[in-house]
Amino acid sequence: MEHVYKTIEITGSSKKSADDAVRLAIKKASESLKNLRWFKILETRGMIEGAKVQYWQVTMQVGFTLE
């Protein structure tokens, strides 16, 4: 089966981990987008306070099939 994909760029954030930031962003995107199929990490970064990592931020492309 052949597909046509649309891609968007989103950024998720989490206090726990980069993995959690990805999962939260995909969960939120799935509330308004249908047929999510794949993601590609573009950038990972974080915020530091008091010599500790406070937040993780992950920017990714998300692909979904068009109906």
Protein backbone atom coordinates (compact mmCIF):
# COMPACT_ATOMS: atom_id res chain seq x y z
CA MET A 1 0.00 0.00 0.00
CA GLU A 2 1.33 3.44 -0.90
CA HIS A 3 1.01 6.43 1.42
CA VAL A 4 1.41 10.18 1.28
CA TYR A 5 2.68 11.76 4.47
CA LYS A 6 2.42 15.26 5.87
CA THR A 7 5.08 16.31 8.39
CA ILE A 8 4.99 18.90 11.14
CA GLU A 9 7.55 20.01 13.70
CA ILE A 10 6.70 19.94 17.40
CA THR A 11 8.63 20.40 20.66
CA GLY A 12 7.84 18.53 23.85
CA SER A 13 9.16 19.22 27.33
CA SER A 14 9.40 17.20 30.52
CA LYS A 15 10.99 17.38 33.95
CA LYS A 16 11.62 13.59 33.86
CA SER A 17 13.56 12.79 30.67
CA ALA A 18 13.99 13.35 26.95
CA ASP A 19 12.02 10.14 26.34
CA ASP A 20 9.14 11.48 28.41
CA ALA A 21 9.22 14.77 26.47
CA VAL A 22 8.80 12.81 23.22
CA ARG A 23 5.94 10.72 24.61
CA LEU A 24 4.09 13.76 26.00
CA ALA A 25 4.44 15.68 22.73
CA ILE A 26 3.16 12.76 20.65
CA LYS A 27 0.25 12.18 23.02
CA LYS A 28 -0.75 15.86 22.80
CA ALA A 29 -0.36 15.96 19.00
CA SER A 30 -2.57 12.86 18.68
CA GLU A 31 -5.43 14.80 20.28
CA SER A 32 -5.78 16.99 17.17
CA LEU A 33 -4.02 14.99 14.42
CA LYS A 34 -5.08 11.63 12.99
CA ASN A 35 -2.97 8.81 11.59
CA LEU A 36 0.35 9.63 13.29
CA ARG A 37 2.91 7.17 11.92
CA TRP A 38 6.51 8.16 12.74
CA PHE A 39 8.77 10.72 14.37
CA LYS A 40 12.33 11.91 13.84
CA ILE A 41 14.32 13.68 16.57
CA LEU A 42 15.83 16.94 15.32
CA GLU A 43 17.20 18.44 18.52
CA THR A 44 17.48 17.65 22.23
CA ARG A 45 18.21 20.36 24.75
CA GLY A 46 17.59 21.14 28.39
CA MET A 47 17.39 23.83 31.01
CA ILE A 48 19.84 23.91 33.92
CA GLU A 49 19.22 25.49 37.33
CA GLY A 50 21.49 25.10 40.35
CA ALA A 51 23.81 22.75 38.43
CA LYS A 52 20.92 20.33 37.84
CA VAL A 53 18.86 19.51 34.77
CA GLN A 54 15.39 20.94 35.37
CA TYR A 55 13.69 20.36 31.99
CA TRP A 56 14.28 18.36 28.84
CA GLN A 57 13.09 19.71 25.49
CA VAL A 58 12.94 17.61 22.34
CA THR A 59 12.11 18.98 18.90
CA MET A 60 10.94 16.43 16.36
CA GLN A 61 9.25 15.97 13.02
CA VAL A 62 6.07 13.95 13.18
CA GLY A 63 4.65 12.28 10.08
CA PHE A 64 1.06 11.31 9.49
CA THR A 65 -0.82 9.86 6.57
CA LEU A 66 -3.30 11.99 4.66
CA GLU A 67 -6.83 10.74 4.25
